[in-house]
Amino acid sequence: MTMAVAAVLTPAAAHADGHQVTYTVTSPNNVTANVSYVNADPPSQAAFNADPSKFSTSVQAPLSGGTPVTYTATLANPNQFASITASGMLHWPDSGNGPAQFHCEIAVDGQVVVQQDATTTVTCRPS
């Protein structure tokens, strides 16, 4: 069973010098997550759609006990491009306890603008 809960909060106003974006991922499980987040502004939506990996970083992050893992980026337009996805599967012997659970959030200039909980894969994007 997959359950997702989302909360969308106030979006950030535009700044000419860019916004400080903080991505946070947690899991109550012991899991190595595949995490991908946008770390650079593309010149256009078309450029991003053509190859999002040029503007993103992908890492494997050890998660456990709800301890947060954070990443930061400076983006001119976080409402359009900020995004983080975390996914992973539990390994034996933990796999008998159900799917991995994840929580993500994005803060722009210190204010949380979106957070979400899901199993197996979670994605946060401002709307």
Tab-separated table of N, CA and C in Angstrom:
chain	number	residue	atom	x	y	z
A	1	MET	N	0.842	-1.165	0.000
A	1	MET	CA	0.000	0.000	0.000
A	1	MET	C	0.889	1.230	0.000
A	2	THR	N	0.640	2.156	-0.912
A	2	THR	CA	1.382	3.401	-0.987
A	2	THR	C	0.501	4.514	-0.466
A	3	MET	N	1.056	5.290	0.461
A	3	MET	CA	0.305	6.400	1.007
A	3	MET	C	1.150	7.649	0.863
A	4	ALA	N	0.558	8.717	0.351
A	4	ALA	CA	1.265	9.980	0.197
A	4	ALA	C	0.462	11.073	0.868
A	5	VAL	N	1.169	11.916	1.575
A	5	VAL	CA	0.559	13.062	2.228
A	5	VAL	C	1.373	14.266	1.814
A	6	ALA	N	0.729	15.312	1.345
A	6	ALA	CA	1.454	16.498	0.904
A	6	ALA	C	0.913	17.732	1.582
A	7	ALA	N	1.800	18.661	1.816
A	7	ALA	CA	1.411	19.967	2.329
A	7	ALA	C	2.149	21.004	1.508
A	8	VAL	N	1.437	21.935	0.940
A	8	VAL	CA	2.047	22.998	0.164
A	8	VAL	C	1.859	24.278	0.944
A	9	LEU	N	2.975	24.959	1.194
A	9	LEU	CA	2.944	26.165	1.984
A	9	LEU	C	3.263	27.361	1.096
A	10	THR	N	3.449	28.511	1.659
A	10	THR	CA	3.633	29.756	0.922
A	10	THR	C	4.848	29.708	0.003
A	11	PRO	N	4.695	30.054	-1.294
A	11	PRO	CA	5.839	30.095	-2.191
A	11	PRO	C	6.693	31.336	-1.930
A	12	ALA	N	7.949	31.271	-2.341
A	12	ALA	CA	8.868	32.383	-2.141
A	12	ALA	C	8.720	33.428	-3.239
A	13	ALA	N	9.022	34.660	-2.899
A	13	ALA	CA	9.036	35.747	-3.877
A	13	ALA	C	10.358	35.697	-4.639
A	14	ALA	N	10.395	36.283	-5.835
A	14	ALA	CA	11.595	36.250	-6.666
A	14	ALA	C	12.662	37.208	-6.137
A	15	HIS	N	13.931	36.776	-6.188
A	15	HIS	CA	15.084	37.595	-5.836
A	15	HIS	C	16.051	37.557	-7.001
A	16	ALA	N	16.598	38.704	-7.372
A	16	ALA	CA	17.526	38.767	-8.495
A	16	ALA	C	18.807	37.976	-8.224
A	17	ASP	N	19.255	37.921	-6.955
A	17	ASP	CA	20.509	37.255	-6.623
A	17	ASP	C	20.340	35.781	-6.276
A	18	GLY	N	19.172	35.246	-6.403
A	18	GLY	CA	18.934	33.833	-6.142
A	18	GLY	C	18.419	33.572	-4.749
A	19	HIS	N	17.857	32.408	-4.580
A	19	HIS	CA	17.278	31.964	-3.315
A	19	HIS	C	18.100	30.817	-2.761
A	20	GLN	N	18.229	30.781	-1.444
A	20	GLN	CA	18.872	29.655	-0.774
A	20	GLN	C	17.830	28.549	-0.644
A	21	VAL	N	18.057	27.432	-1.300
A	21	VAL	CA	17.142	26.295	-1.270
A	21	VAL	C	17.783	25.196	-0.420
A	22	THR	N	17.038	24.725	0.569
A	22	THR	CA	17.507	23.628	1.413
A	22	THR	C	16.582	22.439	1.216
A	23	TYR	N	17.151	21.340	0.765
A	23	TYR	CA	16.422	20.097	0.572
A	23	TYR	C	16.696	19.201	1.775
A	24	THR	N	15.662	18.573	2.319
A	24	THR	CA	15.829	17.664	3.451
A	24	THR	C	15.105	16.355	3.166
A	25	VAL	N	15.771	15.245	3.463
A	25	VAL	CA	15.177	13.912	3.326
A	25	VAL	C	15.396	13.168	4.638
A	26	THR	N	14.364	12.462	5.105
A	26	THR	CA	14.486	11.603	6.282
A	26	THR	C	13.762	10.289	6.025
A	27	SER	N	14.112	9.296	6.828
A	27	SER	CA	13.411	8.013	6.827
A	27	SER	C	13.544	7.409	8.216
A	28	PRO	N	12.463	6.804	8.726
A	28	PRO	CA	12.587	6.106	9.999
A	28	PRO	C	13.302	4.760	9.835
A	29	ASN	N	13.469	4.332	8.587
A	29	ASN	CA	14.085	3.045	8.274
A	29	ASN	C	15.593	3.188	8.105
A	30	ASN	N	16.288	2.069	8.197
A	30	ASN	CA	17.706	2.017	7.843
A	30	ASN	C	17.768	1.649	6.370
A	31	VAL	N	18.089	2.624	5.528
A	31	VAL	CA	18.042	2.418	4.091
A	31	VAL	C	19.080	3.311	3.422
A	32	THR	N	19.652	2.826	2.334
A	32	THR	CA	20.483	3.675	1.491
A	32	THR	C	19.575	4.185	0.384
A	33	ALA	N	19.331	5.488	0.401
A	33	ALA	CA	18.392	6.087	-0.547
A	33	ALA	C	19.117	6.610	-1.775
A	34	ASN	N	18.457	6.509	-2.905
A	34	ASN	CA	18.896	7.179	-4.122
A	34	ASN	C	18.226	8.548	-4.106
A	35	VAL	N	19.023	9.605	-4.008
A	35	VAL	CA	18.502	10.963	-3.885
A	35	VAL	C	18.949	11.770	-5.094
A	36	SER	N	18.013	12.493	-5.694
A	36	SER	CA	18.315	13.374	-6.815
A	36	SER	C	17.663	14.718	-6.550
A	37	TYR	N	18.429	15.790	-6.710
A	37	TYR	CA	17.889	17.129	-6.467
A	37	TYR	C	18.458	18.121	-7.476
A	38	VAL	N	17.673	19.154	-7.778
A	38	VAL	CA	18.096	20.199	-8.707
A	38	VAL	C	19.064	21.121	-7.975
A	39	ASN	N	20.256	21.318	-8.566
A	39	ASN	CA	21.267	22.155	-7.929
A	39	ASN	C	21.695	23.352	-8.765
A	40	ALA	N	21.120	23.524	-9.958
A	40	ALA	CA	21.475	24.653	-10.821
A	40	ALA	C	20.277	25.039	-11.677
A	41	ASP	N	20.167	26.334	-11.945
A	41	ASP	CA	19.080	26.829	-12.794
A	41	ASP	C	19.363	26.516	-14.255
A	42	PRO	N	18.420	25.904	-14.953
A	42	PRO	CA	18.564	25.747	-16.400
A	42	PRO	C	18.218	27.073	-17.083
A	43	PRO	N	18.674	27.275	-18.314
A	43	PRO	CA	18.345	28.519	-19.017
A	43	PRO	C	16.874	28.604	-19.422
A	44	SER	N	16.207	27.434	-19.499
A	44	SER	CA	14.795	27.415	-19.897
A	44	SER	C	14.166	26.097	-19.465
A	45	GLN	N	12.847	26.059	-19.487
A	45	GLN	CA	12.144	24.811	-19.189
A	45	GLN	C	12.472	23.757	-20.241
A	46	ALA	N	12.616	24.192	-21.503
A	46	ALA	CA	12.945	23.256	-22.579
A	46	ALA	C	14.309	22.605	-22.343
A	47	ALA	N	15.288	23.386	-21.893
A	47	ALA	CA	16.617	22.837	-21.610
A	47	ALA	C	16.551	21.833	-20.466
A	48	PHE	N	15.768	22.150	-19.446
A	48	PHE	CA	15.611	21.234	-18.320
A	48	PHE	C	14.935	19.945	-18.769
A	49	ASN	N	13.860	20.072	-19.551
A	49	ASN	CA	13.136	18.896	-20.032
A	49	ASN	C	14.012	18.017	-20.927
A	50	ALA	N	14.905	18.642	-21.696
A	50	ALA	CA	15.763	17.890	-22.610
A	50	ALA	C	16.774	17.027	-21.858
A	51	ASP	N	17.311	17.533	-20.749
A	51	ASP	CA	18.295	16.765	-19.984
A	51	ASP	C	18.370	17.279	-18.547
A	52	PRO	N	17.431	16.844	-17.682
A	52	PRO	CA	17.426	17.336	-16.301
A	52	PRO	C	18.692	16.973	-15.526
A	53	SER	N	19.410	15.934	-15.943
A	53	SER	CA	20.618	15.533	-15.213
A	53	SER	C	21.716	16.595	-15.277
A	54	LYS	N	21.687	17.472	-16.285
A	54	LYS	CA	22.675	18.549	-16.383
A	54	LYS	C	22.519	19.560	-15.251
A	55	PHE	N	21.358	19.604	-14.629
A	55	PHE	CA	21.054	20.611	-13.615
A	55	PHE	C	20.784	19.977	-12.253
A	56	SER	N	21.103	18.690	-12.137
A	56	SER	CA	20.787	17.939	-10.924
A	56	SER	C	22.008	17.194	-10.407
A	57	THR	N	21.937	16.833	-9.144
A	57	THR	CA	22.939	15.986	-8.512
A	57	THR	C	22.233	14.734	-8.013
A	58	SER	N	22.842	13.587	-8.238
A	58	SER	CA	22.308	12.319	-7.734
A	58	SER	C	23.340	11.695	-6.804
A	59	VAL	N	22.877	11.260	-5.635
A	59	VAL	CA	23.761	10.667	-4.633
A	59	VAL	C	23.069	9.479	-3.985
A	60	GLN	N	23.859	8.628	-3.356
A	60	GLN	CA	23.315	7.595	-2.484
A	60	GLN	C	23.539	8.078	-1.061
A	61	ALA	N	22.456	8.143	-0.287
A	61	ALA	CA	22.518	8.693	1.066
A	61	ALA	C	22.059	7.664	2.082
A	62	PRO	N	22.886	7.375	3.087
A	62	PRO	CA	22.436	6.490	4.162
A	62	PRO	C	21.456	7.237	5.067
A	63	LEU	N	20.277	6.656	5.272
A	63	LEU	CA	19.254	7.255	6.131
A	63	LEU	C	18.926	6.278	7.247
A	64	SER	N	18.656	6.810	8.440
A	64	SER	CA	18.220	5.942	9.534
A	64	SER	C	17.645	6.762	10.671
A	65	GLY	N	16.678	6.181	11.346
A	65	GLY	CA	16.140	6.741	12.575
A	65	GLY	C	15.593	8.145	12.480
A	66	GLY	N	15.208	8.586	11.303
A	66	GLY	CA	14.651	9.923	11.156
A	66	GLY	C	15.681	11.036	11.144
A	67	THR	N	16.965	10.692	11.162
A	67	THR	CA	18.013	11.713	11.113
A	67	THR	C	18.010	12.369	9.737
A	68	PRO	N	17.901	13.706	9.673
A	68	PRO	CA	17.805	14.373	8.373
A	68	PRO	C	19.131	14.402	7.614
A	69	VAL	N	19.020	14.313	6.305
A	69	VAL	CA	20.129	14.543	5.396
A	69	VAL	C	19.728	15.770	4.590
A	70	THR	N	20.615	16.777	4.516
A	70	THR	CA	20.265	18.018	3.827
A	70	THR	C	21.254	18.327	2.710
A	71	TYR	N	20.736	19.013	1.704
A	71	TYR	CA	21.514	19.483	0.566
A	71	TYR	C	21.074	20.913	0.308
A	72	THR	N	21.974	21.747	-0.208
A	72	THR	CA	21.617	23.135	-0.491
A	72	THR	C	21.974	23.501	-1.924
A	73	ALA	N	21.261	24.485	-2.431
A	73	ALA	CA	21.513	25.031	-3.760
A	73	ALA	C	21.037	26.474	-3.761
A	74	THR	N	21.562	27.264	-4.671
A	74	THR	CA	21.065	28.619	-4.888
A	74	THR	C	20.397	28.626	-6.251
A	75	LEU	N	19.100	28.920	-6.262
A	75	LEU	CA	18.323	28.914	-7.503
A	75	LEU	C	17.621	30.254	-7.674
A	76	ALA	N	17.620	30.785	-8.887
A	76	ALA	CA	16.922	32.037	-9.176
A	76	ALA	C	15.415	31.839	-9.158
A	77	ASN	N	14.958	30.665	-9.586
A	77	ASN	CA	13.526	30.416	-9.689
A	77	ASN	C	13.169	29.073	-9.048
A	78	PRO	N	13.229	28.985	-7.716
A	78	PRO	CA	12.949	27.701	-7.070
A	78	PRO	C	11.510	27.236	-7.230
A	79	ASN	N	10.572	28.157	-7.411
A	79	ASN	CA	9.179	27.739	-7.595
A	79	ASN	C	9.000	26.947	-8.879
A	80	GLN	N	9.876	27.164	-9.859
A	80	GLN	CA	9.784	26.433	-11.119
A	80	GLN	C	10.675	25.196	-11.135
A	81	PHE	N	11.882	25.291	-10.545
A	81	PHE	CA	12.850	24.223	-10.750
A	81	PHE	C	13.253	23.422	-9.517
A	82	ALA	N	13.015	23.906	-8.307
A	82	ALA	CA	13.434	23.148	-7.120
A	82	ALA	C	12.704	21.806	-7.083
A	83	SER	N	13.457	20.747	-6.839
A	83	SER	CA	12.867	19.410	-6.798
A	83	SER	C	13.841	18.456	-6.128
A	84	ILE	N	13.301	17.553	-5.322
A	84	ILE	CA	14.101	16.477	-4.737
A	84	ILE	C	13.273	15.201	-4.749
A	85	THR	N	13.934	14.103	-5.080
A	85	THR	CA	13.305	12.783	-5.071
A	85	THR	C	14.214	11.831	-4.302
A	86	ALA	N	13.612	11.018	-3.453
A	86	ALA	CA	14.355	9.982	-2.729
A	86	ALA	C	13.613	8.664	-2.891
A	87	SER	N	14.368	7.602	-3.115
A	87	SER	CA	13.751	6.286	-3.265
A	87	SER	C	14.693	5.227	-2.720
A	88	GLY	N	14.128	4.082	-2.429
A	88	GLY	CA	14.941	2.974	-1.953
A	88	GLY	C	14.077	1.831	-1.473
A	89	MET	N	14.702	0.699	-1.344
A	89	MET	CA	14.033	-0.505	-0.866
A	89	MET	C	14.748	-0.967	0.396
A	90	LEU	N	13.968	-1.499	1.330
A	90	LEU	CA	14.561	-2.076	2.532
A	90	LEU	C	15.250	-3.382	2.176
A	91	HIS	N	16.309	-3.684	2.887
A	91	HIS	CA	17.050	-4.919	2.672
A	91	HIS	C	16.763	-5.893	3.806
A	92	TRP	N	17.006	-7.164	3.561
A	92	TRP	CA	16.815	-8.178	4.580
A	92	TRP	C	17.712	-7.842	5.761
A	93	PRO	N	17.318	-7.941	7.002
A	93	PRO	CA	16.067	-8.521	7.488
A	93	PRO	C	14.927	-7.508	7.604
A	94	ASP	N	15.207	-6.222	7.340
A	94	ASP	CA	14.179	-5.190	7.498
A	94	ASP	C	13.072	-5.266	6.454
A	95	SER	N	13.302	-5.936	5.337
A	95	SER	CA	12.320	-5.959	4.249
A	95	SER	C	11.007	-6.615	4.652
A	96	GLY	N	11.006	-7.427	5.697
A	96	GLY	CA	9.771	-8.046	6.171
A	96	GLY	C	8.868	-7.083	6.915
A	97	ASN	N	9.346	-5.867	7.152
A	97	ASN	CA	8.572	-4.869	7.893
A	97	ASN	C	7.795	-3.921	6.995
A	98	GLY	N	7.686	-4.224	5.704
A	98	GLY	CA	6.962	-3.358	4.775
A	98	GLY	C	7.921	-2.494	3.974
A	99	PRO	N	7.380	-1.605	3.133
A	99	PRO	CA	8.224	-0.779	2.266
A	99	PRO	C	8.924	0.337	3.046
A	100	ALA	N	9.979	0.863	2.452
A	100	ALA	CA	10.688	2.001	3.038
A	100	ALA	C	9.766	3.213	3.075
A	101	GLN	N	9.902	4.007	4.113
A	101	GLN	CA	9.124	5.238	4.260
A	101	GLN	C	10.077	6.421	4.152
A	102	PHE	N	9.633	7.468	3.448
A	102	PHE	CA	10.455	8.656	3.245
A	102	PHE	C	9.658	9.920	3.526
A	103	HIS	N	10.377	10.959	3.950
A	103	HIS	CA	9.824	12.305	4.111
A	103	HIS	C	10.791	13.247	3.404
A	104	CYS	N	10.247	14.190	2.620
A	104	CYS	CA	11.093	15.213	2.012
A	104	CYS	C	10.485	16.576	2.277
A	105	GLU	N	11.341	17.579	2.248
A	105	GLU	CA	10.848	18.951	2.311
A	105	GLU	C	11.829	19.863	1.607
A	106	ILE	N	11.273	20.987	1.148
A	106	ILE	CA	12.080	22.027	0.520
A	106	ILE	C	11.807	23.316	1.269
A	107	ALA	N	12.886	23.971	1.701
A	107	ALA	CA	12.785	25.295	2.311
A	107	ALA	C	13.461	26.288	1.373
A	108	VAL	N	12.803	27.414	1.155
A	108	VAL	CA	13.357	28.480	0.327
A	108	VAL	C	13.563	29.691	1.222
A	109	ASP	N	14.800	30.153	1.281
A	109	ASP	CA	15.161	31.279	2.148
A	109	ASP	C	14.680	31.048	3.577
A	110	GLY	N	14.813	29.807	4.046
A	110	GLY	CA	14.484	29.461	5.421
A	110	GLY	C	13.035	29.125	5.696
A	111	GLN	N	12.165	29.237	4.705
A	111	GLN	CA	10.741	28.951	4.891
A	111	GLN	C	10.361	27.672	4.142
A	112	VAL	N	9.793	26.704	4.856
A	112	VAL	CA	9.369	25.454	4.220
A	112	VAL	C	8.221	25.756	3.260
A	113	VAL	N	8.403	25.367	1.990
A	113	VAL	CA	7.388	25.629	0.970
A	113	VAL	C	6.648	24.370	0.538
A	114	VAL	N	7.222	23.200	0.792
A	114	VAL	CA	6.537	21.951	0.472
A	114	VAL	C	7.159	20.832	1.303
A	115	GLN	N	6.315	19.884	1.695
A	115	GLN	CA	6.790	18.666	2.350
A	115	GLN	C	5.859	17.529	1.976
A	116	GLN	N	6.420	16.325	1.965
A	116	GLN	CA	5.617	15.172	1.565
A	116	GLN	C	6.166	13.910	2.208
A	117	ASP	N	5.260	12.967	2.476
A	117	ASP	CA	5.601	11.644	2.989
A	117	ASP	C	5.099	10.606	1.998
A	118	ALA	N	5.882	9.546	1.794
A	118	ALA	CA	5.451	8.476	0.894
A	118	ALA	C	6.266	7.220	1.181
A	119	THR	N	5.815	6.116	0.627
A	119	THR	CA	6.566	4.872	0.712
A	119	THR	C	7.267	4.614	-0.612
A	120	THR	N	8.405	3.990	-0.557
A	120	THR	CA	9.240	3.583	-1.679
A	120	THR	C	9.886	4.763	-2.413
A	121	THR	N	9.093	5.767	-2.851
A	121	THR	CA	9.623	6.946	-3.542
A	121	THR	C	8.853	8.175	-3.097
A	122	VAL	N	9.581	9.248	-2.787
A	122	VAL	CA	8.945	10.510	-2.421
A	122	VAL	C	9.553	11.615	-3.279
A	123	THR	N	8.716	12.554	-3.723
A	123	THR	CA	9.169	13.701	-4.501
A	123	THR	C	8.562	14.965	-3.927
A	124	CYS	N	9.387	15.984	-3.767
A	124	CYS	CA	8.910	17.305	-3.348
A	124	CYS	C	9.224	18.312	-4.445
A	125	ARG	N	8.223	19.117	-4.795
A	125	ARG	CA	8.352	20.238	-5.733
A	125	ARG	C	7.392	21.320	-5.287
A	126	PRO	N	7.821	22.579	-5.274
A	126	PRO	CA	6.850	23.647	-4.997
A	126	PRO	C	5.805	23.671	-6.113
A	127	SER	N	4.609	24.106	-5.787
A	127	SER	CA	3.606	24.172	-6.860
A	127	SER	C	3.214	25.592	-7.139
